[in-house]
Amino acid sequence: MRGVAFGDGRRPARTPLKDAQAKAGLPPWVWMGRGLPALGLTAGETVTQRQMELVFGMGRHPDADAVRTDDVRESGLR
């Protein structure tokens, strides 16, 4: 199985993600990568469960909830 959450590597399908990350020397639940500034994130910041759901489950910005709230606030809508 390939996946960004595993560093674009391969892992056996039955291997839990956390175990595969540890074996590969990847710190689990931290943001890494050169595209982070474009998302307003910093390398080493903790990835929350909600951010994982938004990015990998819904294909949305990792802070989509906050971004949406800011957009509504700026528009004057409630």
PDB file of N, CA, C and O in Angstrom:
ATOM      1  N   MET A   1       0.842  -1.167   0.000  1.00  0.00           N
ATOM      2  CA  MET A   1       0.000   0.000   0.000  1.00  0.00           C
ATOM      3  C   MET A   1       0.894   1.239   0.000  1.00  0.00           C
ATOM      4  O   MET A   1       1.845   1.312   0.741  1.00  0.00           O
ATOM      5  N   ARG A   2       0.577   2.223  -0.867  1.00  0.00           N
ATOM      6  CA  ARG A   2       1.338   3.470  -0.916  1.00  0.00           C
ATOM      7  C   ARG A   2       0.498   4.570  -0.279  1.00  0.00           C
ATOM      8  O   ARG A   2      -0.712   4.561  -0.380  1.00  0.00           O
ATOM      9  N   GLY A   3       1.176   5.525   0.320  1.00  0.00           N
ATOM     10  CA  GLY A   3       0.425   6.620   0.896  1.00  0.00           C
ATOM     11  C   GLY A   3       1.297   7.755   1.373  1.00  0.00           C
ATOM     12  O   GLY A   3       2.414   7.538   1.821  1.00  0.00           O
ATOM     13  N   VAL A   4       0.771   8.950   1.269  1.00  0.00           N
ATOM     14  CA  VAL A   4       1.492  10.129   1.714  1.00  0.00           C
ATOM     15  C   VAL A   4       1.688  10.089   3.220  1.00  0.00           C
ATOM     16  O   VAL A   4       2.698  10.532   3.730  1.00  0.00           O
ATOM     17  N   ALA A   5       0.725   9.560   3.948  1.00  0.00           N
ATOM     18  CA  ALA A   5       0.843   9.477   5.403  1.00  0.00           C
ATOM     19  C   ALA A   5       1.977   8.541   5.808  1.00  0.00           C
ATOM     20  O   ALA A   5       2.393   8.517   6.952  1.00  0.00           O
ATOM     21  N   PHE A   6       2.505   7.796   4.853  1.00  0.00           N
ATOM     22  CA  PHE A   6       3.627   6.904   5.107  1.00  0.00           C
ATOM     23  C   PHE A   6       4.874   7.394   4.390  1.00  0.00           C
ATOM     24  O   PHE A   6       5.847   6.691   4.252  1.00  0.00           O
ATOM     25  N   GLY A   7       4.876   8.603   3.926  1.00  0.00           N
ATOM     26  CA  GLY A   7       6.060   9.138   3.264  1.00  0.00           C
ATOM     27  C   GLY A   7       6.220   8.656   1.840  1.00  0.00           C
ATOM     28  O   GLY A   7       7.328   8.499   1.357  1.00  0.00           O
ATOM     29  N   ASP A   8       5.111   8.409   1.163  1.00  0.00           N
ATOM     30  CA  ASP A   8       5.121   7.919  -0.217  1.00  0.00           C
ATOM     31  C   ASP A   8       5.849   6.595  -0.374  1.00  0.00           C
ATOM     32  O   ASP A   8       6.379   6.292  -1.431  1.00  0.00           O
ATOM     33  N   GLY A   9       5.888   5.818   0.657  1.00  0.00           N
ATOM     34  CA  GLY A   9       6.538   4.513   0.585  1.00  0.00           C
ATOM     35  C   GLY A   9       5.525   3.399   0.532  1.00  0.00           C
ATOM     36  O   GLY A   9       4.327   3.629   0.444  1.00  0.00           O
ATOM     37  N   ARG A  10       6.019   2.185   0.565  1.00  0.00           N
ATOM     38  CA  ARG A  10       5.139   1.019   0.558  1.00  0.00           C
ATOM     39  C   ARG A  10       5.144   0.379   1.936  1.00  0.00           C
ATOM     40  O   ARG A  10       6.154   0.342   2.609  1.00  0.00           O
ATOM     41  N   ARG A  11       3.983  -0.124   2.308  1.00  0.00           N
ATOM     42  CA  ARG A  11       3.875  -0.874   3.556  1.00  0.00           C
ATOM     43  C   ARG A  11       2.899  -2.015   3.342  1.00  0.00           C
ATOM     44  O   ARG A  11       1.953  -1.887   2.555  1.00  0.00           O
ATOM     45  N   PRO A  12       3.117  -3.122   4.038  1.00  0.00           N
ATOM     46  CA  PRO A  12       2.153  -4.221   3.925  1.00  0.00           C
ATOM     47  C   PRO A  12       0.770  -3.758   4.375  1.00  0.00           C
ATOM     48  O   PRO A  12       0.644  -3.009   5.346  1.00  0.00           O
ATOM     49  N   ALA A  13      -0.255  -4.202   3.691  1.00  0.00           N
ATOM     50  CA  ALA A  13      -1.623  -3.754   3.969  1.00  0.00           C
ATOM     51  C   ALA A  13      -2.058  -4.030   5.396  1.00  0.00           C
ATOM     52  O   ALA A  13      -2.860  -3.304   5.950  1.00  0.00           O
ATOM     53  N   ARG A  14      -1.522  -5.064   6.015  1.00  0.00           N
ATOM     54  CA  ARG A  14      -1.945  -5.422   7.368  1.00  0.00           C
ATOM     55  C   ARG A  14      -1.089  -4.780   8.456  1.00  0.00           C
ATOM     56  O   ARG A  14      -1.311  -5.003   9.631  1.00  0.00           O
ATOM     57  N   THR A  15      -0.117  -3.980   8.063  1.00  0.00           N
ATOM     58  CA  THR A  15       0.741  -3.312   9.036  1.00  0.00           C
ATOM     59  C   THR A  15       0.104  -1.991   9.446  1.00  0.00           C
ATOM     60  O   THR A  15      -0.188  -1.156   8.595  1.00  0.00           O
ATOM     61  N   PRO A  16      -0.139  -1.806  10.765  1.00  0.00           N
ATOM     62  CA  PRO A  16      -0.707  -0.532  11.210  1.00  0.00           C
ATOM     63  C   PRO A  16       0.195   0.632  10.793  1.00  0.00           C
ATOM     64  O   PRO A  16       1.422   0.524  10.816  1.00  0.00           O
ATOM     65  N   LEU A  17      -0.418   1.752  10.420  1.00  0.00           N
ATOM     66  CA  LEU A  17       0.327   2.905   9.936  1.00  0.00           C
ATOM     67  C   LEU A  17       1.378   3.354  10.939  1.00  0.00           C
ATOM     68  O   LEU A  17       2.525   3.615  10.578  1.00  0.00           O
ATOM     69  N   LYS A  18       1.009   3.447  12.199  1.00  0.00           N
ATOM     70  CA  LYS A  18       1.947   3.912  13.230  1.00  0.00           C
ATOM     71  C   LYS A  18       3.182   3.014  13.298  1.00  0.00           C
ATOM     72  O   LYS A  18       4.308   3.496  13.411  1.00  0.00           O
ATOM     73  N   ASP A  19       2.988   1.689  13.205  1.00  0.00           N
ATOM     74  CA  ASP A  19       4.114   0.749  13.243  1.00  0.00           C
ATOM     75  C   ASP A  19       5.003   0.905  12.015  1.00  0.00           C
ATOM     76  O   ASP A  19       6.232   0.883  12.112  1.00  0.00           O
ATOM     77  N   ALA A  20       4.377   1.066  10.849  1.00  0.00           N
ATOM     78  CA  ALA A  20       5.145   1.233   9.611  1.00  0.00           C
ATOM     79  C   ALA A  20       5.948   2.523   9.639  1.00  0.00           C
ATOM     80  O   ALA A  20       7.101   2.564   9.199  1.00  0.00           O
ATOM     81  N   GLN A  21       5.365   3.583  10.167  1.00  0.00           N
ATOM     82  CA  GLN A  21       6.075   4.859  10.267  1.00  0.00           C
ATOM     83  C   GLN A  21       7.283   4.734  11.194  1.00  0.00           C
ATOM     84  O   GLN A  21       8.364   5.229  10.878  1.00  0.00           O
ATOM     85  N   ALA A  22       7.101   4.095  12.327  1.00  0.00           N
ATOM     86  CA  ALA A  22       8.197   3.923  13.282  1.00  0.00           C
ATOM     87  C   ALA A  22       9.330   3.101  12.659  1.00  0.00           C
ATOM     88  O   ALA A  22      10.509   3.455  12.783  1.00  0.00           O
ATOM     89  N   LYS A  23       8.982   2.034  11.956  1.00  0.00           N
ATOM     90  CA  LYS A  23       9.997   1.187  11.325  1.00  0.00           C
ATOM     91  C   LYS A  23      10.771   1.952  10.248  1.00  0.00           C
ATOM     92  O   LYS A  23      11.964   1.755  10.066  1.00  0.00           O
ATOM     93  N   ALA A  24      10.087   2.866   9.550  1.00  0.00           N
ATOM     94  CA  ALA A  24      10.725   3.647   8.485  1.00  0.00           C
ATOM     95  C   ALA A  24      11.466   4.874   9.025  1.00  0.00           C
ATOM     96  O   ALA A  24      12.097   5.602   8.279  1.00  0.00           O
ATOM     97  N   GLY A  25      11.362   5.112  10.335  1.00  0.00           N
ATOM     98  CA  GLY A  25      12.026   6.265  10.928  1.00  0.00           C
ATOM     99  C   GLY A  25      11.279   7.570  10.709  1.00  0.00           C
ATOM    100  O   GLY A  25      11.852   8.653  10.804  1.00  0.00           O
ATOM    101  N   LEU A  26       9.987   7.469  10.406  1.00  0.00           N
ATOM    102  CA  LEU A  26       9.162   8.666  10.204  1.00  0.00           C
ATOM    103  C   LEU A  26       8.422   8.984  11.496  1.00  0.00           C
ATOM    104  O   LEU A  26       7.760   8.120  12.053  1.00  0.00           O
ATOM    105  N   PRO A  27       8.514  10.208  11.971  1.00  0.00           N
ATOM    106  CA  PRO A  27       7.785  10.546  13.196  1.00  0.00           C
ATOM    107  C   PRO A  27       6.284  10.609  12.919  1.00  0.00           C
ATOM    108  O   PRO A  27       5.854  11.318  12.008  1.00  0.00           O
ATOM    109  N   PRO A  28       5.493   9.825  13.651  1.00  0.00           N
ATOM    110  CA  PRO A  28       4.052   9.844  13.418  1.00  0.00           C
ATOM    111  C   PRO A  28       3.408  11.127  13.930  1.00  0.00           C
ATOM    112  O   PRO A  28       3.854  11.716  14.909  1.00  0.00           O
ATOM    113  N   TRP A  29       2.385  11.570  13.204  1.00  0.00           N
ATOM    114  CA  TRP A  29       1.545  12.679  13.613  1.00  0.00           C
ATOM    115  C   TRP A  29       2.256  14.023  13.658  1.00  0.00           C
ATOM    116  O   TRP A  29       1.949  14.883  14.476  1.00  0.00           O
ATOM    117  N   VAL A  30       3.233  14.233  12.775  1.00  0.00           N
ATOM    118  CA  VAL A  30       3.826  15.560  12.620  1.00  0.00           C
ATOM    119  C   VAL A  30       3.836  15.918  11.139  1.00  0.00           C
ATOM    120  O   VAL A  30       3.983  15.054  10.281  1.00  0.00           O
ATOM    121  N   TRP A  31       3.668  17.194  10.846  1.00  0.00           N
ATOM    122  CA  TRP A  31       3.691  17.663   9.470  1.00  0.00           C
ATOM    123  C   TRP A  31       5.120  17.711   8.968  1.00  0.00           C
ATOM    124  O   TRP A  31       6.013  18.151   9.672  1.00  0.00           O
ATOM    125  N   MET A  32       5.309  17.244   7.730  1.00  0.00           N
ATOM    126  CA  MET A  32       6.613  17.266   7.081  1.00  0.00           C
ATOM    127  C   MET A  32       6.403  17.612   5.615  1.00  0.00           C
ATOM    128  O   MET A  32       5.360  17.317   5.049  1.00  0.00           O
ATOM    129  N   GLY A  33       7.396  18.224   4.977  1.00  0.00           N
ATOM    130  CA  GLY A  33       7.330  18.460   3.543  1.00  0.00           C
ATOM    131  C   GLY A  33       7.516  19.912   3.163  1.00  0.00           C
ATOM    132  O   GLY A  33       7.283  20.816   3.954  1.00  0.00           O
ATOM    133  N   ARG A  34       7.906  20.113   1.923  1.00  0.00           N
ATOM    134  CA  ARG A  34       8.215  21.469   1.469  1.00  0.00           C
ATOM    135  C   ARG A  34       6.985  22.287   1.108  1.00  0.00           C
ATOM    136  O   ARG A  34       7.069  23.496   0.918  1.00  0.00           O
ATOM    137  N   GLY A  35       5.815  21.689   1.001  1.00  0.00           N
ATOM    138  CA  GLY A  35       4.600  22.424   0.651  1.00  0.00           C
ATOM    139  C   GLY A  35       3.857  22.991   1.849  1.00  0.00           C
ATOM    140  O   GLY A  35       2.828  23.648   1.694  1.00  0.00           O
ATOM    141  N   LEU A  36       4.372  22.753   3.043  1.00  0.00           N
ATOM    142  CA  LEU A  36       3.674  23.203   4.242  1.00  0.00           C
ATOM    143  C   LEU A  36       3.425  24.706   4.312  1.00  0.00           C
ATOM    144  O   LEU A  36       2.326  25.124   4.701  1.00  0.00           O
ATOM    145  N   PRO A  37       4.408  25.552   3.950  1.00  0.00           N
ATOM    146  CA  PRO A  37       4.153  26.996   4.026  1.00  0.00           C
ATOM    147  C   PRO A  37       2.938  27.438   3.194  1.00  0.00           C
ATOM    148  O   PRO A  37       2.209  28.340   3.605  1.00  0.00           O
ATOM    149  N   ALA A  38       2.689  26.789   2.082  1.00  0.00           N
ATOM    150  CA  ALA A  38       1.543  27.141   1.243  1.00  0.00           C
ATOM    151  C   ALA A  38       0.219  26.853   1.958  1.00  0.00           C
ATOM    152  O   ALA A  38      -0.800  27.456   1.645  1.00  0.00           O
ATOM    153  N   LEU A  39       0.266  25.946   2.923  1.00  0.00           N
ATOM    154  CA  LEU A  39      -0.928  25.602   3.692  1.00  0.00           C
ATOM    155  C   LEU A  39      -0.994  26.326   5.026  1.00  0.00           C
ATOM    156  O   LEU A  39      -1.932  26.148   5.796  1.00  0.00           O
ATOM    157  N   GLY A  40       0.043  27.128   5.309  1.00  0.00           N
ATOM    158  CA  GLY A  40       0.084  27.830   6.587  1.00  0.00           C
ATOM    159  C   GLY A  40       0.501  26.935   7.733  1.00  0.00           C
ATOM    160  O   GLY A  40       0.182  27.212   8.885  1.00  0.00           O
ATOM    161  N   LEU A  41       1.203  25.848   7.419  1.00  0.00           N
ATOM    162  CA  LEU A  41       1.652  24.901   8.434  1.00  0.00           C
ATOM    163  C   LEU A  41       3.162  24.960   8.574  1.00  0.00           C
ATOM    164  O   LEU A  41       3.862  25.443   7.687  1.00  0.00           O
ATOM    165  N   THR A  42       3.662  24.438   9.687  1.00  0.00           N
ATOM    166  CA  THR A  42       5.093  24.428   9.972  1.00  0.00           C
ATOM    167  C   THR A  42       5.552  23.002  10.197  1.00  0.00           C
ATOM    168  O   THR A  42       4.872  22.233  10.884  1.00  0.00           O
ATOM    169  N   ALA A  43       6.698  22.653   9.624  1.00  0.00           N
ATOM    170  CA  ALA A  43       7.261  21.313   9.824  1.00  0.00           C
ATOM    171  C   ALA A  43       7.433  21.050  11.310  1.00  0.00           C
ATOM    172  O   ALA A  43       7.886  21.909  12.062  1.00  0.00           O
ATOM    173  N   GLY A  44       7.031  19.858  11.726  1.00  0.00           N
ATOM    174  CA  GLY A  44       7.159  19.462  13.121  1.00  0.00           C
ATOM    175  C   GLY A  44       5.913  19.700  13.952  1.00  0.00           C
ATOM    176  O   GLY A  44       5.791  19.173  15.053  1.00  0.00           O
ATOM    177  N   GLU A  45       4.957  20.496  13.407  1.00  0.00           N
ATOM    178  CA  GLU A  45       3.699  20.702  14.123  1.00  0.00           C
ATOM    179  C   GLU A  45       2.953  19.379  14.208  1.00  0.00           C
ATOM    180  O   GLU A  45       3.000  18.558  13.291  1.00  0.00           O
ATOM    181  N   THR A  46       2.208  19.200  15.262  1.00  0.00           N
ATOM    182  CA  THR A  46       1.424  17.981  15.445  1.00  0.00           C
ATOM    183  C   THR A  46       0.232  17.965  14.494  1.00  0.00           C
ATOM    184  O   THR A  46      -0.456  18.968  14.333  1.00  0.00           O
ATOM    185  N   VAL A  47       0.012  16.821  13.862  1.00  0.00           N
ATOM    186  CA  VAL A  47      -1.156  16.606  13.001  1.00  0.00           C
ATOM    187  C   VAL A  47      -2.288  16.109  13.889  1.00  0.00           C
ATOM    188  O   VAL A  47      -2.127  15.131  14.602  1.00  0.00           O
ATOM    189  N   THR A  48      -3.421  16.789  13.842  1.00  0.00           N
ATOM    190  CA  THR A  48      -4.558  16.345  14.650  1.00  0.00           C
ATOM    191  C   THR A  48      -5.372  15.292  13.894  1.00  0.00           C
ATOM    192  O   THR A  48      -5.270  15.173  12.668  1.00  0.00           O
ATOM    193  N   GLN A  49      -6.185  14.564  14.632  1.00  0.00           N
ATOM    194  CA  GLN A  49      -7.061  13.571  14.015  1.00  0.00           C
ATOM    195  C   GLN A  49      -7.989  14.252  13.005  1.00  0.00           C
ATOM    196  O   GLN A  49      -8.215  13.745  11.915  1.00  0.00           O
ATOM    197  N   ARG A  50      -8.501  15.420  13.350  1.00  0.00           N
ATOM    198  CA  ARG A  50      -9.410  16.139  12.453  1.00  0.00           C
ATOM    199  C   ARG A  50      -8.695  16.547  11.162  1.00  0.00           C
ATOM    200  O   ARG A  50      -9.270  16.454  10.067  1.00  0.00           O
ATOM    201  N   GLN A  51      -7.439  16.986  11.267  1.00  0.00           N
ATOM    202  CA  GLN A  51      -6.681  17.339  10.070  1.00  0.00           C
ATOM    203  C   GLN A  51      -6.501  16.120   9.166  1.00  0.00           C
ATOM    204  O   GLN A  51      -6.621  16.235   7.945  1.00  0.00           O
ATOM    205  N   MET A  52      -6.227  14.969   9.744  1.00  0.00           N
ATOM    206  CA  MET A  52      -6.094  13.750   8.943  1.00  0.00           C
ATOM    207  C   MET A  52      -7.410  13.433   8.235  1.00  0.00           C
ATOM    208  O   MET A  52      -7.419  13.074   7.061  1.00  0.00           O
ATOM    209  N   GLU A  53      -8.523  13.574   8.939  1.00  0.00           N
ATOM    210  CA  GLU A  53      -9.831  13.330   8.330  1.00  0.00           C
ATOM    211  C   GLU A  53     -10.081  14.284   7.164  1.00  0.00           C
ATOM    212  O   GLU A  53     -10.561  13.866   6.111  1.00  0.00           O
ATOM    213  N   LEU A  54      -9.765  15.557   7.383  1.00  0.00           N
ATOM    214  CA  LEU A  54     -10.002  16.554   6.338  1.00  0.00           C
ATOM    215  C   LEU A  54      -9.134  16.305   5.112  1.00  0.00           C
ATOM    216  O   LEU A  54      -9.628  16.320   3.983  1.00  0.00           O
ATOM    217  N   VAL A  55      -7.846  16.062   5.311  1.00  0.00           N
ATOM    218  CA  VAL A  55      -6.920  15.894   4.182  1.00  0.00           C
ATOM    219  C   VAL A  55      -7.144  14.573   3.465  1.00  0.00           C
ATOM    220  O   VAL A  55      -7.359  14.538   2.257  1.00  0.00           O
ATOM    221  N   PHE A  56      -7.076  13.475   4.193  1.00  0.00           N
ATOM    222  CA  PHE A  56      -7.102  12.157   3.549  1.00  0.00           C
ATOM    223  C   PHE A  56      -8.503  11.589   3.375  1.00  0.00           C
ATOM    224  O   PHE A  56      -8.736  10.796   2.484  1.00  0.00           O
ATOM    225  N   GLY A  57      -9.433  12.008   4.216  1.00  0.00           N
ATOM    226  CA  GLY A  57     -10.796  11.502   4.098  1.00  0.00           C
ATOM    227  C   GLY A  57     -11.682  12.334   3.195  1.00  0.00           C
ATOM    228  O   GLY A  57     -12.590  11.823   2.557  1.00  0.00           O
ATOM    229  N   MET A  58     -11.419  13.656   3.152  1.00  0.00           N
ATOM    230  CA  MET A  58     -12.294  14.552   2.397  1.00  0.00           C
ATOM    231  C   MET A  58     -11.580  15.339   1.309  1.00  0.00           C
ATOM    232  O   MET A  58     -12.219  16.060   0.547  1.00  0.00           O
ATOM    233  N   GLY A  59     -10.240  15.257   1.273  1.00  0.00           N
ATOM    234  CA  GLY A  59      -9.487  16.000   0.268  1.00  0.00           C
ATOM    235  C   GLY A  59      -9.575  17.506   0.461  1.00  0.00           C
ATOM    236  O   GLY A  59      -9.554  18.267  -0.506  1.00  0.00           O
ATOM    237  N   ARG A  60      -9.666  17.938   1.714  1.00  0.00           N
ATOM    238  CA  ARG A  60      -9.806  19.358   2.015  1.00  0.00           C
ATOM    239  C   ARG A  60      -8.546  19.900   2.690  1.00  0.00           C
ATOM    240  O   ARG A  60      -7.665  19.147   3.075  1.00  0.00           O
ATOM    241  N   HIS A  61      -8.492  21.207   2.860  1.00  0.00           N
ATOM    242  CA  HIS A  61      -7.390  21.864   3.563  1.00  0.00           C
ATOM    243  C   HIS A  61      -7.350  21.312   4.998  1.00  0.00           C
ATOM    244  O   HIS A  61      -8.408  21.091   5.599  1.00  0.00           O
ATOM    245  N   PRO A  62      -6.152  21.085   5.564  1.00  0.00           N
ATOM    246  CA  PRO A  62      -6.075  20.521   6.907  1.00  0.00           C
ATOM    247  C   PRO A  62      -6.711  21.390   7.985  1.00  0.00           C
ATOM    248  O   PRO A  62      -7.112  20.894   9.032  1.00  0.00           O
ATOM    249  N   ASP A  63      -6.835  22.675   7.739  1.00  0.00           N
ATOM    250  CA  ASP A  63      -7.503  23.567   8.689  1.00  0.00           C
ATOM    251  C   ASP A  63      -8.780  24.137   8.089  1.00  0.00           C
ATOM    252  O   ASP A  63      -9.153  25.277   8.332  1.00  0.00           O
ATOM    253  N   ALA A  64      -9.484  23.312   7.297  1.00  0.00           N
ATOM    254  CA  ALA A  64     -10.686  23.768   6.589  1.00  0.00           C
ATOM    255  C   ALA A  64     -11.746  24.314   7.524  1.00  0.00           C
ATOM    256  O   ALA A  64     -12.431  25.284   7.179  1.00  0.00           O
ATOM    257  N   ASP A  65     -11.885  23.746   8.707  1.00  0.00           N
ATOM    258  CA  ASP A  65     -12.896  24.234   9.643  1.00  0.00           C
ATOM    259  C   ASP A  65     -12.609  25.680  10.032  1.00  0.00           C
ATOM    260  O   ASP A  65     -13.498  26.528  10.015  1.00  0.00           O
ATOM    261  N   ALA A  66     -11.365  25.988  10.354  1.00  0.00           N
ATOM    262  CA  ALA A  66     -10.979  27.345  10.744  1.00  0.00           C
ATOM    263  C   ALA A  66     -11.036  28.288   9.554  1.00  0.00           C
ATOM    264  O   ALA A  66     -11.482  29.430   9.685  1.00  0.00           O
ATOM    265  N   VAL A  67     -10.600  27.825   8.390  1.00  0.00           N
ATOM    266  CA  VAL A  67     -10.630  28.659   7.184  1.00  0.00           C
ATOM    267  C   VAL A  67     -12.067  29.035   6.865  1.00  0.00           C
ATOM    268  O   VAL A  67     -12.378  30.188   6.565  1.00  0.00           O
ATOM    269  N   ARG A  68     -12.963  28.089   6.942  1.00  0.00           N
ATOM    270  CA  ARG A  68     -14.384  28.331   6.646  1.00  0.00           C
ATOM    271  C   ARG A  68     -14.964  29.340   7.636  1.00  0.00           C
ATOM    272  O   ARG A  68     -15.687  30.252   7.255  1.00  0.00           O
ATOM    273  N   THR A  69     -14.652  29.192   8.906  1.00  0.00           N
ATOM    274  CA  THR A  69     -15.133  30.117   9.932  1.00  0.00           C
ATOM    275  C   THR A  69     -14.641  31.527   9.652  1.00  0.00           C
ATOM    276  O   THR A  69     -15.397  32.492   9.753  1.00  0.00           O
ATOM    277  N   ASP A  70     -13.366  31.657   9.279  1.00  0.00           N
ATOM    278  CA  ASP A  70     -12.807  32.966   8.947  1.00  0.00           C
ATOM    279  C   ASP A  70     -13.499  33.579   7.739  1.00  0.00           C
ATOM    280  O   ASP A  70     -13.790  34.773   7.722  1.00  0.00           O
ATOM    281  N   ASP A  71     -13.784  32.756   6.721  1.00  0.00           N
ATOM    282  CA  ASP A  71     -14.464  33.254   5.522  1.00  0.00           C
ATOM    283  C   ASP A  71     -15.853  33.794   5.858  1.00  0.00           C
ATOM    284  O   ASP A  71     -16.258  34.848   5.379  1.00  0.00           O
ATOM    285  N   VAL A  72     -16.568  33.058   6.675  1.00  0.00           N
ATOM    286  CA  VAL A  72     -17.920  33.480   7.059  1.00  0.00           C
ATOM    287  C   VAL A  72     -17.847  34.765   7.875  1.00  0.00           C
ATOM    288  O   VAL A  72     -18.611  35.698   7.658  1.00  0.00           O
ATOM    289  N   ARG A  73     -16.901  34.827   8.804  1.00  0.00           N
ATOM    290  CA  ARG A  73     -16.751  36.013   9.641  1.00  0.00           C
ATOM    291  C   ARG A  73     -16.448  37.242   8.788  1.00  0.00           C
ATOM    292  O   ARG A  73     -17.026  38.306   8.975  1.00  0.00           O
ATOM    293  N   GLU A  74     -15.541  37.084   7.818  1.00  0.00           N
ATOM    294  CA  GLU A  74     -15.151  38.215   6.948  1.00  0.00           C
ATOM    295  C   GLU A  74     -16.291  38.654   6.039  1.00  0.00           C
ATOM    296  O   GLU A  74     -16.389  39.817   5.675  1.00  0.00           O
ATOM    297  N   SER A  75     -17.163  37.727   5.685  1.00  0.00           N
ATOM    298  CA  SER A  75     -18.269  38.060   4.777  1.00  0.00           C
ATOM    299  C   SER A  75     -19.399  38.792   5.491  1.00  0.00           C
ATOM    300  O   SER A  75     -20.258  39.391   4.854  1.00  0.00           O
ATOM    301  N   GLY A  76     -19.415  38.697   6.807  1.00  0.00           N
ATOM    302  CA  GLY A  76     -20.484  39.333   7.575  1.00  0.00           C
ATOM    303  C   GLY A  76     -21.704  38.433   7.718  1.00  0.00           C
ATOM    304  O   GLY A  76     -22.690  38.810   8.332  1.00  0.00           O
ATOM    305  N   LEU A  77     -21.643  37.221   7.139  1.00  0.00           N
ATOM    306  CA  LEU A  77     -22.753  36.263   7.267  1.00  0.00           C
ATOM    307  C   LEU A  77     -22.637  35.538   8.595  1.00  0.00           C
ATOM    308  O   LEU A  77     -21.593  35.468   9.207  1.00  0.00           O
ATOM    309  N   ARG A  78     -23.704  34.935   8.998  1.00  0.00           N
ATOM    310  CA  ARG A  78     -23.690  34.152  10.244  1.00  0.00           C
ATOM    311  C   ARG A  78     -24.229  32.775   9.996  1.00  0.00           C
ATOM    312  O   ARG A  78     -24.986  32.466   9.247  1.00  0.00           O
TER     313      ARG A  78
END
